[in-house]
Coordinates of C-alpha atoms and ligand atoms in Angstrom, one line a residue:
M1 CA 0.0 0.0 0.0
V2 CA 1.2 3.5 -0.8
W3 CA 1.4 6.0 2.1
W4 CA 2.1 9.8 2.1
F5 CA 3.3 12.2 4.7
F6 CA 2.2 15.8 4.2
V7 CA 3.7 18.8 6.0
P8 CA 3.9 22.6 5.2
K9 CA 7.0 24.6 5.1
M10 CA 7.8 25.3 8.8
V11 CA 9.4 28.6 9.9
F12 CA 10.5 28.8 13.5
G13 CA 13.1 30.3 15.8
E14 CA 13.9 33.8 16.8
D15 CA 12.4 36.4 14.4
A16 CA 10.5 33.8 12.4
L17 CA 8.0 36.5 11.4
S18 CA 10.7 38.2 9.2
E19 CA 10.0 35.3 6.7
L20 CA 7.0 37.4 5.6
E21 CA 9.4 39.8 3.9
L22 CA 10.1 37.0 1.4
V23 CA 6.5 36.0 0.6
K24 CA 5.3 36.7 -2.9
G25 CA 1.8 38.0 -3.6
K26 CA -0.3 41.2 -3.9
K27 CA -3.5 40.9 -1.9
A28 CA -3.6 39.4 1.5
I29 CA -6.6 38.8 3.8
I30 CA -5.8 38.3 7.4
I31 CA -8.3 36.0 9.2
T32 CA -8.4 36.5 12.9
D33 CA -10.7 37.2 15.9
K34 CA -11.3 40.3 18.0
V35 CA -9.2 39.0 21.0
I36 CA -6.1 38.5 18.8
E37 CA -6.7 41.8 17.0
G38 CA -6.7 43.5 20.4
F39 CA -3.1 42.2 20.9
G40 CA -2.0 44.0 17.7
F41 CA -0.6 40.9 15.9
P42 CA -2.7 41.3 12.7
E43 CA -1.7 45.0 12.5
K44 CA 2.0 44.1 12.8
V45 CA 1.7 41.6 9.9
K46 CA -0.4 44.1 7.9
K47 CA 2.3 46.8 8.3
T48 CA 5.1 44.5 7.3
L49 CA 3.3 43.4 4.1
E50 CA 2.1 46.9 3.2
S51 CA 5.7 48.2 3.4
N52 CA 6.4 45.7 0.7
G53 CA 3.7 47.0 -1.6
W54 CA 0.9 44.5 -0.6
Q55 CA -2.8 45.4 -0.3
V56 CA -4.0 44.0 3.0
I57 CA -7.4 43.7 4.8
V58 CA -8.2 42.2 8.2
W59 CA -11.3 40.1 8.8
N60 CA -11.9 39.7 12.5
G61 CA -15.1 37.6 12.6
A62 CA -13.8 34.2 13.8
E63 CA -15.3 32.6 16.9
P64 CA -14.3 29.6 19.1
D65 CA -15.4 26.4 17.4
P66 CA -16.5 28.1 14.2
R67 CA -20.0 27.5 12.8
V68 CA -20.5 26.9 9.1
S69 CA -22.3 30.3 8.7
I70 CA -19.2 32.1 10.1
V71 CA -17.0 30.2 7.7
Q72 CA -19.3 31.3 4.9
E73 CA -18.8 35.0 6.0
A74 CA -15.0 34.5 5.9
A75 CA -15.2 33.0 2.4
K76 CA -17.3 35.9 1.2
A77 CA -14.7 38.4 2.6
M78 CA -12.0 36.5 0.7
S79 CA -14.1 36.6 -2.5
D80 CA -15.1 40.3 -2.2
F81 CA -11.5 41.3 -1.8
G82 CA -10.1 38.8 -4.4
A83 CA -7.4 37.6 -2.0
D84 CA -4.4 35.8 -3.5
T85 CA -3.0 35.0 0.0
I86 CA -4.9 34.1 3.2
I87 CA -3.1 34.6 6.5
A88 CA -4.6 33.0 9.6
I89 CA -3.5 34.6 12.9
G90 CA -5.1 32.9 15.9
G91 CA -5.8 29.6 17.6
G92 CA -7.3 26.5 16.0
S93 CA -10.7 28.1 15.6
V94 CA -9.2 31.0 13.5
M95 CA -7.0 28.6 11.5
D96 CA -9.9 26.3 10.8
T97 CA -12.1 29.3 9.8
A98 CA -9.4 30.3 7.3
K99 CA -8.9 26.8 6.0
A100 CA -12.6 26.0 5.6
G101 CA -13.2 29.5 4.2
W102 CA -10.5 28.8 1.6
V103 CA -12.5 25.7 0.5
L104 CA -15.7 27.8 0.1
Y105 CA -13.7 30.6 -1.6
A106 CA -12.4 28.2 -4.2
R107 CA -15.5 25.9 -4.3
P108 CA -18.7 27.8 -3.3
D109 CA -20.7 24.7 -4.3
M110 CA -19.0 22.6 -1.7
D111 CA -20.9 21.2 1.3
L112 CA -18.2 21.2 4.0
E113 CA -19.5 18.1 5.7
A114 CA -19.5 16.2 2.4
L115 CA -15.9 17.2 1.8
S116 CA -13.8 14.0 1.4
P117 CA -10.0 13.4 1.3
F118 CA -10.5 12.4 -2.4
D119 CA -12.1 15.7 -3.7
T120 CA -10.1 17.9 -6.0
L121 CA -10.5 21.5 -4.8
G122 CA -8.0 23.6 -6.7
L123 CA -7.3 25.7 -3.5
K124 CA -3.8 26.7 -4.5
D125 CA -5.0 28.1 -7.8
K126 CA -7.2 30.5 -5.9
A127 CA -4.9 31.6 -3.0
S128 CA -2.0 30.4 -0.8
L129 CA -2.4 30.0 3.0
I130 CA 0.0 31.0 5.7
C131 CA -0.8 30.1 9.3
I132 CA 0.5 31.8 12.4
P133 CA -0.8 30.1 15.5
T134 CA -1.4 32.0 18.7
T135 CA -2.1 28.9 20.8
A136 CA 0.3 26.0 21.2
G137 CA -2.0 23.1 20.8
T138 CA -4.1 22.3 17.8
G139 CA -1.3 22.0 15.3
S140 CA -3.9 23.1 12.7
E141 CA -1.1 25.0 11.0
A142 CA 0.5 21.7 10.1
T143 CA -2.6 19.6 9.4
R144 CA -4.9 19.0 6.5
A145 CA -7.9 18.8 8.9
I146 CA -10.7 21.2 9.7
V147 CA -13.2 21.1 12.5
V148 CA -16.4 23.1 12.0
R149 CA -19.8 23.2 13.9
E150 CA -23.2 22.8 12.3
D151 CA -25.3 25.9 12.9
E152 CA -28.6 24.1 13.8
S153 CA -27.5 21.2 15.9
G154 CA -24.3 22.7 17.2
R155 CA -22.6 19.3 16.3
K156 CA -18.9 19.6 15.6
F157 CA -17.6 17.6 12.7
A158 CA -14.0 17.0 11.5
T159 CA -13.0 16.5 7.9
S160 CA -9.8 16.5 5.9
N161 CA -8.3 16.9 2.4
P162 CA -4.7 16.8 1.3
E163 CA -5.1 20.3 -0.3
L164 CA -6.0 21.8 3.1
M165 CA -2.4 22.0 4.2
A166 CA -1.0 25.5 4.7
D167 CA 1.9 26.5 2.3
M168 CA 3.7 27.9 5.3
A169 CA 3.4 27.9 9.0
I170 CA 5.3 30.5 11.1
L171 CA 5.9 29.6 14.7
E172 CA 6.4 33.0 16.4
P173 CA 6.7 32.6 20.2
T174 CA 5.9 36.2 21.0
F175 CA 2.4 35.6 19.5
V176 CA 1.7 33.0 22.2
K177 CA 3.1 34.9 25.2
D178 CA -0.3 36.4 26.2
L179 CA -2.1 33.1 26.3
P180 CA -3.4 32.8 29.9
K181 CA -2.5 29.9 32.2
D182 CA -5.7 27.9 31.8
L183 CA -5.7 28.1 27.9
T184 CA -1.9 27.3 28.0
A185 CA -2.7 24.1 29.9
Y186 CA -5.8 23.2 27.8
T187 CA -4.2 23.7 24.4
G188 CA -1.0 22.0 25.5
M189 CA -3.0 18.9 26.5
D190 CA -4.6 19.0 23.0
A191 CA -1.1 18.7 21.6
L192 CA -0.4 15.7 23.8
T193 CA -3.6 14.1 22.8
H194 CA -2.8 14.5 19.1
A195 CA 0.6 12.9 19.7
V196 CA -0.7 10.0 21.7
E197 CA -3.6 9.3 19.4
G198 CA -1.4 9.7 16.3
Y199 CA 0.8 6.9 17.8
T200 CA -2.0 4.6 18.6
S201 CA -4.6 5.0 15.8
V202 CA -5.1 2.2 13.3
W203 CA -3.3 4.3 10.7
K204 CA -0.1 4.9 12.6
N205 CA 3.0 4.8 10.4
D206 CA 6.8 5.3 10.8
F207 CA 6.7 9.0 10.0
S208 CA 3.9 9.8 12.4
D209 CA 5.6 7.7 15.0
A210 CA 8.8 9.8 14.7
T211 CA 7.0 13.1 15.1
T212 CA 4.8 11.8 17.9
M213 CA 7.7 10.5 20.0
K214 CA 9.5 13.9 20.0
A215 CA 6.2 15.7 20.7
V216 CA 5.3 13.5 23.7
Q217 CA 8.7 14.1 25.3
M218 CA 8.5 17.9 24.6
V219 CA 5.0 18.3 26.1
F220 CA 6.1 16.5 29.3
E221 CA 9.2 18.7 29.6
W222 CA 7.9 22.1 28.4
L223 CA 4.2 22.4 29.3
P224 CA 4.9 22.7 33.1
K225 CA 7.6 25.4 32.3
S226 CA 5.1 27.3 30.1
V227 CA 2.5 27.3 32.8
D228 CA 4.9 28.2 35.6
D229 CA 6.3 31.2 33.7
L230 CA 4.0 32.5 31.0
A231 CA 6.7 34.9 29.8
N232 CA 9.2 32.1 29.2
L233 CA 9.7 32.4 25.5
E234 CA 11.9 29.3 25.2
A235 CA 9.1 27.2 26.7
R236 CA 6.5 28.9 24.5
E237 CA 8.6 28.2 21.4
K238 CA 9.2 24.5 22.4
M239 CA 5.4 24.1 23.0
L240 CA 4.7 25.6 19.5
V241 CA 7.1 23.1 18.0
A242 CA 5.6 20.2 20.0
A243 CA 2.1 21.2 18.9
A244 CA 3.2 21.4 15.2
L245 CA 5.0 18.0 15.4
A246 CA 1.9 16.5 17.1
G247 CA -0.3 18.1 14.3
M248 CA 1.9 16.5 11.6
S249 CA 1.6 13.2 13.4
F250 CA -2.1 13.0 13.6
S251 CA -2.7 14.7 10.3
N252 CA -1.0 11.7 8.7
S253 CA -2.3 9.0 10.9
Q254 CA -5.5 10.4 12.4
V255 CA -6.8 10.9 15.9
C256 CA -9.2 8.5 17.6
L257 CA -11.5 7.9 20.6
A258 CA -10.4 10.9 22.8
H259 CA -11.2 13.2 19.9
S260 CA -14.6 11.6 19.3
L261 CA -15.5 12.0 23.0
G262 CA -14.0 15.5 23.0
H263 CA -15.8 16.8 19.9
S264 CA -19.0 15.7 21.4
L265 CA -18.2 17.4 24.8
G266 CA -17.5 20.6 22.8
S267 CA -20.8 20.3 20.9
V268 CA -23.1 19.4 23.8
L269 CA -21.5 21.0 26.9
R270 CA -19.4 23.7 25.1
I271 CA -16.2 22.5 26.8
Q272 CA -13.0 24.0 25.3
H273 CA -11.5 21.6 22.8
G274 CA -8.1 21.0 24.6
M275 CA -9.8 20.6 27.9
A276 CA -12.3 18.1 26.4
V277 CA -9.9 15.9 24.5
G278 CA -7.1 16.1 27.1
M279 CA -9.5 15.1 29.9
A280 CA -10.8 12.1 27.8
L281 CA -7.2 10.9 27.0
P282 CA -6.3 8.9 30.1
Y283 CA -9.8 7.2 30.2
T284 CA -9.4 6.2 26.5
I285 CA -5.9 4.8 27.1
E286 CA -7.3 2.6 29.9
F287 CA -10.1 1.5 27.6
N288 CA -8.0 0.9 24.5
A289 CA -5.3 -1.0 26.3
H290 CA -7.6 -3.3 28.2
D291 CA -7.2 -6.9 27.0
N292 CA -5.8 -5.5 23.7
P293 CA -2.1 -6.4 23.6
E294 CA -1.1 -4.6 20.4
S295 CA -2.6 -1.3 21.6
A296 CA -1.3 -1.8 25.2
K297 CA 2.2 -2.1 23.7
H298 CA 1.9 1.2 21.9
Y299 CA 1.0 3.1 25.1
W300 CA 3.7 1.2 27.0
E301 CA 6.3 2.4 24.3
L302 CA 5.2 6.0 24.9
G303 CA 5.4 5.4 28.7
R304 CA 9.0 4.3 28.3
L305 CA 9.9 7.6 26.6
I306 CA 9.0 9.4 29.7
G307 CA 10.8 7.1 32.1
I308 CA 8.2 4.4 33.0
E309 CA 10.1 1.2 33.6
E310 CA 7.2 -1.3 34.0
K311 CA 7.8 -4.5 31.9
E312 CA 4.2 -5.7 31.4
H313 CA 2.4 -3.8 28.6
E314 CA -1.1 -3.2 29.9
K315 CA 0.3 -2.2 33.3
G316 CA 2.7 0.1 31.5
A317 CA -0.2 1.6 29.6
R318 CA -2.2 2.3 32.8
L319 CA 0.9 3.9 34.3
F320 CA 1.2 6.1 31.3
A321 CA -2.4 7.2 31.8
T322 CA -1.5 7.9 35.5
K323 CA 1.5 10.0 34.4
I324 CA -0.8 12.1 32.2
R325 CA -3.1 12.7 35.1
E326 CA -0.1 13.8 37.2
L327 CA 0.9 16.2 34.4
Q328 CA -2.7 17.5 34.4
D329 CA -2.6 18.1 38.2
R330 CA 0.8 19.8 37.7
V331 CA -0.5 22.3 35.2
G332 CA -3.9 23.0 36.8
F333 CA -6.0 20.9 34.4
P334 CA -9.3 19.2 35.5
K335 CA -9.2 15.4 35.5
S336 CA -12.9 14.8 35.5
L337 CA -16.1 16.6 34.3
K338 CA -17.1 17.1 37.9
E339 CA -13.8 18.7 38.7
A340 CA -14.3 20.9 35.6
G341 CA -17.5 22.2 37.3
I342 CA -20.0 20.6 35.0
A343 CA -23.3 20.3 36.9
K344 CA -24.6 16.7 37.2
G345 CA -28.0 17.8 35.9
D346 CA -26.5 19.2 32.7
F347 CA -24.4 16.1 32.3
D348 CA -27.3 13.7 32.7
E349 CA -29.5 15.8 30.4
G350 CA -26.8 15.8 27.7
L351 CA -25.6 12.2 28.0
E352 CA -27.7 10.7 25.3
K353 CA -26.6 13.4 22.8
L354 CA -23.0 13.1 23.9
V355 CA -23.1 9.4 23.1
D356 CA -24.9 9.9 19.7
F357 CA -22.5 12.6 18.5
A358 CA -19.4 10.7 19.6
M359 CA -20.6 7.6 17.6
M360 CA -21.1 9.9 14.6
D361 CA -17.6 11.4 14.8
S362 CA -15.3 10.4 12.0
S363 CA -12.4 9.7 14.4
I364 CA -14.2 6.8 16.1
T365 CA -13.3 4.5 13.2
M366 CA -9.6 5.0 13.9
T367 CA -9.9 3.7 17.5
P368 CA -7.7 0.6 18.1
R369 CA -10.4 -1.3 20.0
P370 CA -14.0 -2.0 18.7
I371 CA -16.4 0.2 20.6
E372 CA -20.1 0.5 21.0
S373 CA -22.4 3.2 22.3
A374 CA -22.8 1.4 25.6
D375 CA -19.0 1.6 26.2
I376 CA -19.1 5.3 25.3
K377 CA -21.8 5.9 27.8
K378 CA -19.9 4.1 30.5
I379 CA -16.7 6.0 29.7
Y380 CA -18.5 9.3 30.0
E381 CA -20.0 8.3 33.3
Y382 CA -16.5 7.3 34.6
M383 CA -15.2 10.6 33.2
Y384 CA -17.8 12.5 35.1
E385 CA -16.8 11.0 38.4
G386 CA -13.1 10.6 37.7
K387 CA -13.1 6.8 38.0
H388 CA -10.3 4.9 36.2
V389 CA -11.7 2.8 33.4
D390 CA -11.6 -1.0 34.3
F391 CA -13.6 -2.6 31.4
Ligands
NAD401 N1 -7.8 21.5 12.2 C1 -7.1 20.9 13.0 O1 -6.2 20.2 12.7 C2 -7.5 21.0 14.5 C3 -6.8 20.2 15.5 C4 -7.2 20.4 16.8 C5 -8.3 21.2 17.1 N2 -8.9 21.9 16.2 C6 -10.0 22.8 16.5 O2 -9.5 24.0 17.0 C7 -10.4 24.7 17.9 C8 -9.6 25.0 19.2 O3 -8.6 25.8 19.0 P1 -7.7 26.4 20.2 O4 -7.6 25.4 21.3 O5 -6.4 26.9 19.6 O6 -8.6 27.5 20.8 P2 -9.4 28.7 20.0 O7 -8.8 29.0 18.7 O8 -10.9 28.3 20.0 O9 -9.2 29.9 21.0 C9 -9.8 29.9 22.3 C10 -9.8 31.3 22.9 O10 -8.5 31.7 23.1 C11 -8.3 33.0 22.6 N3 -6.8 33.1 22.2 C12 -6.2 32.6 21.1 N4 -4.9 32.9 21.2 C13 -4.7 33.7 22.2 C14 -3.6 34.4 22.8 N5 -2.4 34.2 22.3 N6 -3.7 35.1 23.9 C15 -5.0 35.2 24.5 N7 -6.1 34.6 24.0 C16 -5.9 33.8 22.9 C17 -9.2 33.1 21.4 O11 -9.5 34.4 21.0 C18 -10.4 32.3 21.9 O12 -11.3 33.1 22.6 C19 -11.5 23.7 18.1 O13 -12.6 24.0 17.3 C20 -10.9 22.4 17.7 O14 -11.9 21.4 17.3 C21 -8.6 21.8 14.9
FE2_402 FE1 -7.4 18.2 19.1

């Protein structure tokens, strides 16, 4: 079987932003949100490009977990302006708005949910895409995935296409330095979840394994340092790199159960993405590794990378889940839905929908252990109480 490994051009290190001086084009639209605009990052990029003769506009309408209607507005702005370059400056929500907007700009006929990896879109004929992340987590700057929310049901859906890869990603640590402590922890745990799921999904491969292994080590080393000192630019840069490596990993091997559970938590209970998937991660490790030797071995291998010496695979996998919970405690990250402050009444009321949406999520098929809705319901119940999965 033929496999591919897609990555954009990555620009990182001190003064990475100066790479913009070398970019060719005439009309750039900056896609961002009002919070990021308030930090002045889009203005900084706009001025750099304008001094090189570009025409630049800023569209600041992105929202967390973008709805299809917001993506349509972004696409309209791209089209009205006739952009030849799209520059996303923001977190995963902004980058996904830009990527999904790029699809509708090139292909207004396209139904985003029907988008498949096999569609030919002609995106690069219309515009090129540069991503500048302001969170260190989603890795969307290095993935060919998008996550969008249906307007009516609020259900998040993920889809991908090889053309959805940015031409260039610029990892600029000063753009992440204002990220508050809670979002630093949530988004950092998203990166870890991508890495772990990228290493254990049914599509894992040697290239994704390599990027994963480095990302897992980096998150364990640098996330606590980022949270302890938000102004530590070295830690910020290392987490940006870890998130991009983890993005490359899962973009080429897929995420699985923690993301299905997490997308559903984002849809039904509006829990921030990184908090949702990161919280789900240890529970899904315990589930996937249970009586499932091949999968247990993969988690055991990741555990060895961070110093776990256990010889037996399933035990090693469970210890790895425990290490992740210890990291969560260390960075102030909730380990259960109860700890996250979700009211029991809201959880009980949403449970049926949580299960239904998780079963509909595209990542569920990549999970390395067969799973049914009754298992999902039970995992959510354990997640609410913080009980370790034992089935
Ligand atoms: N396409 C992909 O490959 C991919 C991968 C993982 C997640 N996602 C999606 O990305 C979204 C989550 O993205 P996210 O976790 O980056 O959060 P986000 O983009 O939703 O941002 C969360 C909040 O943080 C603010 N923010 C962003 N950067 C900031 C900064 N530097 N300082 C202060 N505030 C800042 C934003 O304005 C927003 O209010 C979800 O919708 C998720 O499903 C996509
Ligand atoms: Fe994610």
